[in-house]
Short mmCIF file of C-alpha atoms in Angstrom, two decimals:
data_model
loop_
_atom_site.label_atom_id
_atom_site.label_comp_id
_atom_site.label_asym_id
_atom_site.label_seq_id
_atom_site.Cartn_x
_atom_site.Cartn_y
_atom_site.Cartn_z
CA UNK A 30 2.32 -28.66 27.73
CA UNK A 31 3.41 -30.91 24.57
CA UNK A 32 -0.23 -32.49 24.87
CA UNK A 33 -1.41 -28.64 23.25
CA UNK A 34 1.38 -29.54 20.20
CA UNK A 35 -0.54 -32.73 20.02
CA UNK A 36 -3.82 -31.47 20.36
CA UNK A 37 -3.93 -28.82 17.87
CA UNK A 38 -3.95 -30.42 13.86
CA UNK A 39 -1.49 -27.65 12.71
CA UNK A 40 -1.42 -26.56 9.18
CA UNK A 41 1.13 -23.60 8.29
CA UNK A 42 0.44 -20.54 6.72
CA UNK A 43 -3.72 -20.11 8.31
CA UNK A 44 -2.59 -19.11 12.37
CA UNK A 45 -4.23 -22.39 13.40
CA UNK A 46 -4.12 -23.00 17.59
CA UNK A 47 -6.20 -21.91 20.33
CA UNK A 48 -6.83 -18.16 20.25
CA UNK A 49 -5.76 -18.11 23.79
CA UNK A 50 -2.50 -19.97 23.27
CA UNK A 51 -1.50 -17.81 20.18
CA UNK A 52 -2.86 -14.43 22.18
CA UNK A 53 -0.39 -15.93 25.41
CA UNK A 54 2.72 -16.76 23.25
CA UNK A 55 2.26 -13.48 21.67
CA UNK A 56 2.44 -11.38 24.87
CA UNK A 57 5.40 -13.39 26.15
CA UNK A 58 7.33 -12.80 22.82
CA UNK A 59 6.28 -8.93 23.32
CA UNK A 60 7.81 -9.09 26.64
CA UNK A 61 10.95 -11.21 26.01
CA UNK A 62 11.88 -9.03 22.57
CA UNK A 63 10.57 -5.55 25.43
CA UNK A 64 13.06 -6.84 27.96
CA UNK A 65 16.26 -9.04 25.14
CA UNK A 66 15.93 -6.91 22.10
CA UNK A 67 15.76 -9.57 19.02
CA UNK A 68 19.50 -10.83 19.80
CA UNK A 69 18.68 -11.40 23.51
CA UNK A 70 15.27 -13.27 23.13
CA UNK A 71 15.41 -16.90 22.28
CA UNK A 72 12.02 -19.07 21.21
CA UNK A 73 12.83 -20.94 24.29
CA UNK A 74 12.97 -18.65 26.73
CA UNK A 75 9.20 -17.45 25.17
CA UNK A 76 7.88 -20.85 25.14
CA UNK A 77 9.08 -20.59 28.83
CA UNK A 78 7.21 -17.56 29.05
CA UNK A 79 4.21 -18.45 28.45
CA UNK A 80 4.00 -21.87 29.27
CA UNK A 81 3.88 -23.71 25.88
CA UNK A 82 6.41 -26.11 24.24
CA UNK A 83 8.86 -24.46 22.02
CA UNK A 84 7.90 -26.97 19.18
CA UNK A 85 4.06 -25.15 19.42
CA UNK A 86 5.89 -21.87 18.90
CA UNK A 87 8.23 -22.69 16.06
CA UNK A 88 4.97 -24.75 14.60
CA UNK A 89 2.52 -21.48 15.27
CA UNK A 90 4.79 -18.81 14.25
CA UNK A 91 7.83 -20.13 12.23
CA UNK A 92 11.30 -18.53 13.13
CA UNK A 93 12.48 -16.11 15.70
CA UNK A 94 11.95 -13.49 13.20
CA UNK A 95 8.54 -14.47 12.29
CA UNK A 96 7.58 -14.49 15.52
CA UNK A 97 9.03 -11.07 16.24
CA UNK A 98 6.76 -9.67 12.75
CA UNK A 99 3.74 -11.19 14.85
CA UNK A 100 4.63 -10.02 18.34
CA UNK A 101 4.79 -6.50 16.74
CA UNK A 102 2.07 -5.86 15.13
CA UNK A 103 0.50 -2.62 16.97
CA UNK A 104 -2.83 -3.57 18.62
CA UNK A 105 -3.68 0.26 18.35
CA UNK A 106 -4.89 2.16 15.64
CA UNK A 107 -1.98 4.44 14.15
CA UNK A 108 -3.64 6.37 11.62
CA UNK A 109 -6.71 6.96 13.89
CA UNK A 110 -4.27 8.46 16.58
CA UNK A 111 -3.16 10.55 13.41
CA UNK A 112 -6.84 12.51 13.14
CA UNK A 113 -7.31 12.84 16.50
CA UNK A 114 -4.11 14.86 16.95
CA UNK A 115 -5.23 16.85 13.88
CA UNK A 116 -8.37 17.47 15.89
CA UNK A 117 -8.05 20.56 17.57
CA UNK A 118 -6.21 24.32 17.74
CA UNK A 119 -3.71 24.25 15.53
CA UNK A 120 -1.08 25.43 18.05
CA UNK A 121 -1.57 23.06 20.19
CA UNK A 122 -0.96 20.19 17.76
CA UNK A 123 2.45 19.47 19.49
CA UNK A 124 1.20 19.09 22.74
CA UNK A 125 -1.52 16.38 21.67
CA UNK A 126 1.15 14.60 19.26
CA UNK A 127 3.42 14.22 22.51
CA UNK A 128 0.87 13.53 24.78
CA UNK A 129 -0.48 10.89 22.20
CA UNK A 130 3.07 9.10 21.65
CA UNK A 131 4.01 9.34 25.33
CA UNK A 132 0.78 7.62 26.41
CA UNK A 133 1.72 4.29 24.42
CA UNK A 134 4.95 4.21 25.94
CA UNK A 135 2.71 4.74 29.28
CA UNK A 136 0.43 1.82 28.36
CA UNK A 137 0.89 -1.34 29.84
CA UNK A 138 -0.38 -3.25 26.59
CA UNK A 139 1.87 -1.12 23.96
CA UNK A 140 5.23 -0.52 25.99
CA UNK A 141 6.28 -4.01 25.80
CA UNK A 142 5.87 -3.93 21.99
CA UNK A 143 7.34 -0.57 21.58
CA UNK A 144 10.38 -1.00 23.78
CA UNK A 145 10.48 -4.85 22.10
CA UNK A 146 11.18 -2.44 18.40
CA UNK A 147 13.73 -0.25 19.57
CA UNK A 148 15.74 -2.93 21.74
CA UNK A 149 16.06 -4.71 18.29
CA UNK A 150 16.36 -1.88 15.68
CA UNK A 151 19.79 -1.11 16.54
CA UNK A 152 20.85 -4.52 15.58
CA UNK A 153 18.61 -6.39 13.72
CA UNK A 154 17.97 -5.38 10.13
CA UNK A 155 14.27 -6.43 10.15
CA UNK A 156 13.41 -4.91 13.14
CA UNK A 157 14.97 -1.63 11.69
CA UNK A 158 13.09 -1.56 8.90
CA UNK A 159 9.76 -1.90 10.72
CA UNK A 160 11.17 0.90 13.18
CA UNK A 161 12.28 3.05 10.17
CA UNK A 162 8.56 2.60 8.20
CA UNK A 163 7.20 3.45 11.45
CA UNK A 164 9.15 6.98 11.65
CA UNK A 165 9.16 7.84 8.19
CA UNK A 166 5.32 6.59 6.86
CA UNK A 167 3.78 6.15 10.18
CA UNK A 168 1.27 8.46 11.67
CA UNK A 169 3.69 11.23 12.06
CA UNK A 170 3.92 11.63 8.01
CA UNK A 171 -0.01 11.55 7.69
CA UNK A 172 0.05 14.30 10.09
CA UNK A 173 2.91 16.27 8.75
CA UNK A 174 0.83 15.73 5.14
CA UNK A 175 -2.36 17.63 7.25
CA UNK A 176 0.09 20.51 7.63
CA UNK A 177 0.25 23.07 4.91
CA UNK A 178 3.97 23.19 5.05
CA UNK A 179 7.08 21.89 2.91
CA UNK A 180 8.89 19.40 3.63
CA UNK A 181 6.11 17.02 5.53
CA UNK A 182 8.81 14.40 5.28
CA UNK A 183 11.82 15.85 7.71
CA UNK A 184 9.00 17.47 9.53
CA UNK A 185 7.73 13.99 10.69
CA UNK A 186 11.09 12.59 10.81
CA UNK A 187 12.64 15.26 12.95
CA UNK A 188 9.66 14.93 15.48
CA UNK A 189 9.95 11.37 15.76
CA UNK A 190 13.79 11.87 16.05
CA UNK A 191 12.89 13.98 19.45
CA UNK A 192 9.80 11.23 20.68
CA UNK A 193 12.30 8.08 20.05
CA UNK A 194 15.30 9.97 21.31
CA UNK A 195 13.24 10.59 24.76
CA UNK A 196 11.50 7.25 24.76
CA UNK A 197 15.40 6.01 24.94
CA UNK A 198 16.34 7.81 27.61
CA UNK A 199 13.50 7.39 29.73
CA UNK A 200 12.09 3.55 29.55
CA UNK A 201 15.22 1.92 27.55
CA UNK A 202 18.66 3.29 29.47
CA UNK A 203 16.72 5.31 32.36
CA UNK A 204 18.34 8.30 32.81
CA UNK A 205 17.37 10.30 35.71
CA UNK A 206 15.88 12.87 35.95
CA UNK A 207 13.98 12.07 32.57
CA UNK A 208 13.27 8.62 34.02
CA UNK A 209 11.43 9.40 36.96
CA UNK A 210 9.67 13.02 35.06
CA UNK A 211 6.41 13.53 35.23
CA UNK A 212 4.35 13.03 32.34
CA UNK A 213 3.01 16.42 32.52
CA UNK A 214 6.64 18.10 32.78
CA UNK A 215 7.67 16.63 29.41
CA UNK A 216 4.51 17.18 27.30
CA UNK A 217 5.38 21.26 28.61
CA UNK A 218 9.39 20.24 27.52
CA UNK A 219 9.00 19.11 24.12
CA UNK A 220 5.36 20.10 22.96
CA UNK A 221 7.20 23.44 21.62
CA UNK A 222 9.65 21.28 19.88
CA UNK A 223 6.97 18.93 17.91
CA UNK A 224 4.99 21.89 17.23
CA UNK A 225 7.80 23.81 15.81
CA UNK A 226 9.32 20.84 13.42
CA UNK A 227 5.52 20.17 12.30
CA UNK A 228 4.12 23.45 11.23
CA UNK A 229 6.69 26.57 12.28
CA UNK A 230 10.14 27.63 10.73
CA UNK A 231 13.24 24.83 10.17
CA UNK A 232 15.35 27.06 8.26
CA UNK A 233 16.70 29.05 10.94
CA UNK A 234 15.52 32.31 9.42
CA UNK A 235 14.57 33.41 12.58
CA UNK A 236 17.20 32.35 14.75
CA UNK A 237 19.55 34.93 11.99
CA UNK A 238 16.91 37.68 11.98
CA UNK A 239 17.53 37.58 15.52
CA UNK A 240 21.13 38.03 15.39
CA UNK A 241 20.95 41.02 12.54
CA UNK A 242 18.98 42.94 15.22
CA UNK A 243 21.54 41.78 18.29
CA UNK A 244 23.75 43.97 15.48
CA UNK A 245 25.94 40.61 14.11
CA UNK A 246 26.66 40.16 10.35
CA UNK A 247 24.49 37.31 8.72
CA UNK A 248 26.75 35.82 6.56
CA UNK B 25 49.04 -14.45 13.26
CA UNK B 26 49.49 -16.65 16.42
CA UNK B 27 52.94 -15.75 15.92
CA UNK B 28 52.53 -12.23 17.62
CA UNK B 29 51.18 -14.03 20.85
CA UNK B 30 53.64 -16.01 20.79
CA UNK B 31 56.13 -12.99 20.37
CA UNK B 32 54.92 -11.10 22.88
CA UNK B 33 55.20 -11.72 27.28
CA UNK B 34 52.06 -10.76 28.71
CA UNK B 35 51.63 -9.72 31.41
CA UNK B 36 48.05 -9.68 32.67
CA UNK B 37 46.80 -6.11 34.24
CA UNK B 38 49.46 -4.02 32.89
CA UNK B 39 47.95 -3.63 29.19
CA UNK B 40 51.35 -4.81 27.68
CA UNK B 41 51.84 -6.33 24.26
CA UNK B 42 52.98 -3.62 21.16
CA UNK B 43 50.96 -0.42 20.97
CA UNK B 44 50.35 -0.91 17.51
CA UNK B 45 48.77 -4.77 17.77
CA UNK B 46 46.53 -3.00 21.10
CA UNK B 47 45.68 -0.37 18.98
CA UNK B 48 44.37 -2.32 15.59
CA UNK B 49 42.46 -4.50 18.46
CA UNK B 50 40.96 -1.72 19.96
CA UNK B 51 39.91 -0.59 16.22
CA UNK B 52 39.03 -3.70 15.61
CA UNK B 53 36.41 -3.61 18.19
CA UNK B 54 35.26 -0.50 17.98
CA UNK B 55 34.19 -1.66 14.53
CA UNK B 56 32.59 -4.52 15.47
CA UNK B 57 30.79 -3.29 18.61
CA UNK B 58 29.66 -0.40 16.24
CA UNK B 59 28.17 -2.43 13.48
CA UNK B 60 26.40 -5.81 15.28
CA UNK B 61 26.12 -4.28 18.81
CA UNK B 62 27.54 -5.42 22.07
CA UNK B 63 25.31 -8.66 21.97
CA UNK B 64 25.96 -9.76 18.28
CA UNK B 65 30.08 -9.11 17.71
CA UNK B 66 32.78 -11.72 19.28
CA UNK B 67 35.87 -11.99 20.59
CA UNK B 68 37.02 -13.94 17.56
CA UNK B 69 35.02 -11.68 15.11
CA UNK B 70 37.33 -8.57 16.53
CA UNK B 71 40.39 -10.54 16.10
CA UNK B 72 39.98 -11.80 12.73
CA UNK B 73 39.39 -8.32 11.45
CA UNK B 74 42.75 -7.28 13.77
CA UNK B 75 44.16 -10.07 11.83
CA UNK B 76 45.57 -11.89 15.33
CA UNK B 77 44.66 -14.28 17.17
CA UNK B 78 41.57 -14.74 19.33
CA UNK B 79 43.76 -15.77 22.72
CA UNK B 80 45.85 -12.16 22.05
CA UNK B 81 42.50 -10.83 22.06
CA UNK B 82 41.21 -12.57 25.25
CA UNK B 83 45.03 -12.23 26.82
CA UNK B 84 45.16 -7.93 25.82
CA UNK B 85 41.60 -7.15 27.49
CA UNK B 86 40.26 -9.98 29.05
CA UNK B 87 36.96 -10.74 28.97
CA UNK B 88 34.32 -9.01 25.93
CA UNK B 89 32.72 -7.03 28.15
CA UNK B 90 36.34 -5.58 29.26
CA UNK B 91 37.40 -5.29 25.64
CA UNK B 92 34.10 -3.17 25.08
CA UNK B 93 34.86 -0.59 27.93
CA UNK B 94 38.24 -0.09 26.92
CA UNK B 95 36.93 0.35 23.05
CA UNK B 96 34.53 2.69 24.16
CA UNK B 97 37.16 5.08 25.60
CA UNK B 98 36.32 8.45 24.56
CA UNK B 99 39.10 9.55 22.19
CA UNK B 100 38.12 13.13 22.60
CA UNK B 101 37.94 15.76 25.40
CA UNK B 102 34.67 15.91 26.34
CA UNK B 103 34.80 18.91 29.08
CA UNK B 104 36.95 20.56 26.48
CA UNK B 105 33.82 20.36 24.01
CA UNK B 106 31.71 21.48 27.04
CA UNK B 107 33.99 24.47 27.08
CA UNK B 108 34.25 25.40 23.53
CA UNK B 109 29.99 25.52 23.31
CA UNK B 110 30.20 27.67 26.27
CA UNK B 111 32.75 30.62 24.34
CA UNK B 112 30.76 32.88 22.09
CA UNK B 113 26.92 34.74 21.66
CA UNK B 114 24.37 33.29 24.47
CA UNK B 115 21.75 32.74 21.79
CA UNK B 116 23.93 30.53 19.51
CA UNK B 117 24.40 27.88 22.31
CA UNK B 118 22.15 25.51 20.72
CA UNK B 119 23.60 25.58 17.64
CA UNK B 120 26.92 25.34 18.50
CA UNK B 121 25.84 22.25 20.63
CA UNK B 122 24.22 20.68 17.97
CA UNK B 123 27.27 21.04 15.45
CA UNK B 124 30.19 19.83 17.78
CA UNK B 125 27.49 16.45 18.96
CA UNK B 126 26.48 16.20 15.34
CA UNK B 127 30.41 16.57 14.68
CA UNK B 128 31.37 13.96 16.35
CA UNK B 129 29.05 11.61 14.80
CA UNK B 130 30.01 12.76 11.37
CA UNK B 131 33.81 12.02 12.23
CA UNK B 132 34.94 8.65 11.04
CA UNK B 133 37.73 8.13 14.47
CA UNK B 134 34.58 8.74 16.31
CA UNK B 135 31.11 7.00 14.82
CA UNK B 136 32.01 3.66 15.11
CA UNK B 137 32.22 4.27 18.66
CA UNK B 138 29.31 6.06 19.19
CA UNK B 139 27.32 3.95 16.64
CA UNK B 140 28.64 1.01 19.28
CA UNK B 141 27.77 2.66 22.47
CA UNK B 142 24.10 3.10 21.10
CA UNK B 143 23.79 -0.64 18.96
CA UNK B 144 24.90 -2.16 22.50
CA UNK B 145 23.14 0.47 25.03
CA UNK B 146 19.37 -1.38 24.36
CA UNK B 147 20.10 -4.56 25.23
CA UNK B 148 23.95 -5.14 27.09
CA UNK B 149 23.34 -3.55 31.24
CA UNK B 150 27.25 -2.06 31.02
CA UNK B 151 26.87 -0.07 27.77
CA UNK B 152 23.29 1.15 28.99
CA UNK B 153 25.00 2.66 32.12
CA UNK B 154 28.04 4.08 29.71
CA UNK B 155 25.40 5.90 27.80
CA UNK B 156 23.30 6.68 30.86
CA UNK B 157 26.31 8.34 32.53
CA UNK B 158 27.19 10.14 29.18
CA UNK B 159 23.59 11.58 29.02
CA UNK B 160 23.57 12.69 32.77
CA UNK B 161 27.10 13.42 33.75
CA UNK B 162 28.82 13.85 30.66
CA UNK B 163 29.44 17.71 28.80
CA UNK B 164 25.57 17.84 28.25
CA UNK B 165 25.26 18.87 32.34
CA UNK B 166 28.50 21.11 32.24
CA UNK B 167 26.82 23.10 29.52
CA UNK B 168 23.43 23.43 31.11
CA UNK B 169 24.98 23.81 34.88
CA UNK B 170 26.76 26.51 33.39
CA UNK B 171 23.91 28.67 32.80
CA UNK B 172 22.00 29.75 35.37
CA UNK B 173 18.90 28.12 34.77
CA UNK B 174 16.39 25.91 37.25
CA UNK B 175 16.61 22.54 36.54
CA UNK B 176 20.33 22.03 35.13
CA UNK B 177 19.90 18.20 35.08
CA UNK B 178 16.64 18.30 33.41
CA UNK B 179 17.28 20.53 30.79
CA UNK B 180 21.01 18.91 30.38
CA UNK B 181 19.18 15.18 29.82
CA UNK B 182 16.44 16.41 27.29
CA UNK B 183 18.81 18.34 24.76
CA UNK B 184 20.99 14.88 25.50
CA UNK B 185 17.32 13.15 24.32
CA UNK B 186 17.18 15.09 20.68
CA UNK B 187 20.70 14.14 20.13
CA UNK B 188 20.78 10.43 20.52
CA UNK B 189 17.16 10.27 18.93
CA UNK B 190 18.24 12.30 15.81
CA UNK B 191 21.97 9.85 16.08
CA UNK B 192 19.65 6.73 16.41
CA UNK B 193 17.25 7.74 13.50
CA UNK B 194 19.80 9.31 10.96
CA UNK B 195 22.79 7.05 11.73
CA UNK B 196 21.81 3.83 13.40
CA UNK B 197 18.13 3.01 11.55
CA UNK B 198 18.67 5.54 8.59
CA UNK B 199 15.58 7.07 8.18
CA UNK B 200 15.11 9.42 4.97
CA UNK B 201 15.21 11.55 4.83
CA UNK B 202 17.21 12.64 8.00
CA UNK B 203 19.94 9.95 6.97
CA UNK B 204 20.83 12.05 3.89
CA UNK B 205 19.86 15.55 4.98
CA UNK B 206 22.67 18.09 4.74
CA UNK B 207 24.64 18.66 8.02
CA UNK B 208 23.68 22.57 8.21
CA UNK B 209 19.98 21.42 7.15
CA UNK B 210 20.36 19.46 10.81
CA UNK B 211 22.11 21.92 12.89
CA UNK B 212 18.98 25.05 11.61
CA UNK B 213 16.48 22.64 12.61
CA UNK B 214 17.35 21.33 15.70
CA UNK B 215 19.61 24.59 16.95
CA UNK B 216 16.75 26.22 18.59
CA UNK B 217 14.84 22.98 20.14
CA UNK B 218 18.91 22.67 22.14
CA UNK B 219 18.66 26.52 22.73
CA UNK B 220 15.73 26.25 24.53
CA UNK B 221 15.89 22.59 26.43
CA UNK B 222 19.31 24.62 27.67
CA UNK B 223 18.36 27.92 28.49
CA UNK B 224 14.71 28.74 27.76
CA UNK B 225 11.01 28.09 29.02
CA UNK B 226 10.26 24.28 29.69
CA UNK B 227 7.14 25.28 31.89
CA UNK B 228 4.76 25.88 28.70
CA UNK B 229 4.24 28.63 30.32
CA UNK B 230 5.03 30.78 27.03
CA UNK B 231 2.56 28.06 25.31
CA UNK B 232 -0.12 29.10 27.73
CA UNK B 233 0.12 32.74 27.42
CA UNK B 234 -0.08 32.03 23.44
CA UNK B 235 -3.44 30.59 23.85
CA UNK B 236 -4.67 33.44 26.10
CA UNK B 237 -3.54 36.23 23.63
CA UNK B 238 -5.73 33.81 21.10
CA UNK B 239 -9.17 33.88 23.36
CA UNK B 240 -8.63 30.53 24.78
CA UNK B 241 -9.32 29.86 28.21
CA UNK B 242 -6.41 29.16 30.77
CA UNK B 243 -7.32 25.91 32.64
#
């Protein structure tokens, strides 16, 4: 395994190395950082991984938190997901954003990554900034910008809120019966929720009209 | 510092030593766990903000995992909580759910442990199951099993779901601009999403019949 070290004539900064070697100690980072969080995960136990000397890794990829930058960099296309879930009847724009953001925590290839981000948000400042650009600039603002409604910015925030909130409970800590749901059953449960904090009311207006004509005060 | 160990006959399994030192430990902790996560705070990290010594420390709770269970010890009644939602207009539920959860975070006796529970929940297997038991078992399934609605457990675990994500993306990641979004702002926006998850539709049904009333076709 050195004999690839050897091999290769490394020069920093241009991603030199085999394609394949850089493409297989990239998925074994995704899946170390998926299962370790950033704290857990050592270059080691990558190098392990994917069958590579942990000099090659430090040498392709610099430090642990380089190589966590490079491990998750989304292989999908965010703000193409973004107009396709602006494609279609307006009121069912919930529905496709959950169905959209479920299906990469579905995906073999993205959950990894994804689960890789939140494991190490809630500890490591980097990986919280990448998790907090994601939620607040992401694809959800573009689509929250489609919407002719104030506040695009807690609109988008507030439906990621609910999408990472589930995607915690169902692939990080597992709790049943949200673990085991199936998909179908929670793009019914919260596609009412997304499409509400995207385009309908968040000031509660309605929830007091509501009281007024149960007869109680609104204050 | 050593002093106090010194000072004090331990006793292992009987939680001895003065109630004051145990309890600047245990705040000590809670403080730690809450800002690096299970995974990233130490034994001797806790003690030197106690200001004693790391073998007082090891000799009070044992191991770190031990000292992390007892620092996680809810210092509020829970089912009391559950209780308290439960008294008052049917259609408020939500709200009132989302202000006492949303209270507790705001409460400085309580964040640090719930900023802990969550930091260490994605990576460390015993904090995972803490919050796993607190999103199935906990005051979220007393509510929701105390209104007669299908699918208590569900409907318990996916207002449980809005709660942590909105805690993880205000309070652990700080996303704006949830992170500095008025309190009320919070509790009008998600009030109704909890009002439903607890005691309304989660078939889509309503959805559905939405689309028919438009001219679309029922599949």
């Amino acid at each position: 395994m050195t004999d690839a070290a050897r091999q290769s004539p490394v020069r920093t900064g241009r991603r030199p190395g085999s394609g394949d070697t850089r493409s297989r100690v990239l998925l074994a980072a995704r899946a170390s950082f998926g299962e370790l969080g950033f704290d857990g995960a050592t270059i080691r136990h990558v190098a392990l991984r994917a069958g590579v000397d942990p000099a090659l890794v430090h040498h392709y990829f610099g430090s642990k938190q380089q190589l966590f930058v490079a491990a998750m960099e989304f292989p999908f296309d965010l703000p193409g997901m973004a107009s396709r879930i602006l494609e279609g009847p307006r009121d069912e724009l919930g529905a496709r954003f959950v169905r959209s953001v479920l299906g990469l925590w579905e995906t073999p290839a993205t959950r990894p990554l994804l689960l890789g981000l939140v494991r190490s948000a809630t500890t490591d400042p980097v990986a919280a900034a990448m998790l907090r650009q994601l939620l607040a600039e992401g694809p959800f603002l573009a689509l929250s910008g489609a919407i002719d409604q104030p506040d695009a910015a807690l609109r988008a925030t507030l439906a990621g809120s609910q999408l990472i909130g589930l995607a915690l409970a169902r692939y990080v800590v597992a709790v049943e019966p949200l673990a085991s749901a199936p998909f179908e059953v929670l793009v019914d449960a919260l596609a009412p929720t997304v499409q509400r904090y995207l385009a309908g009311d968040l000031t509660g207006a309605e929830r007091l009209e509501g009281a007024t004509e149960a007869g109680e005060p609104v204050p």
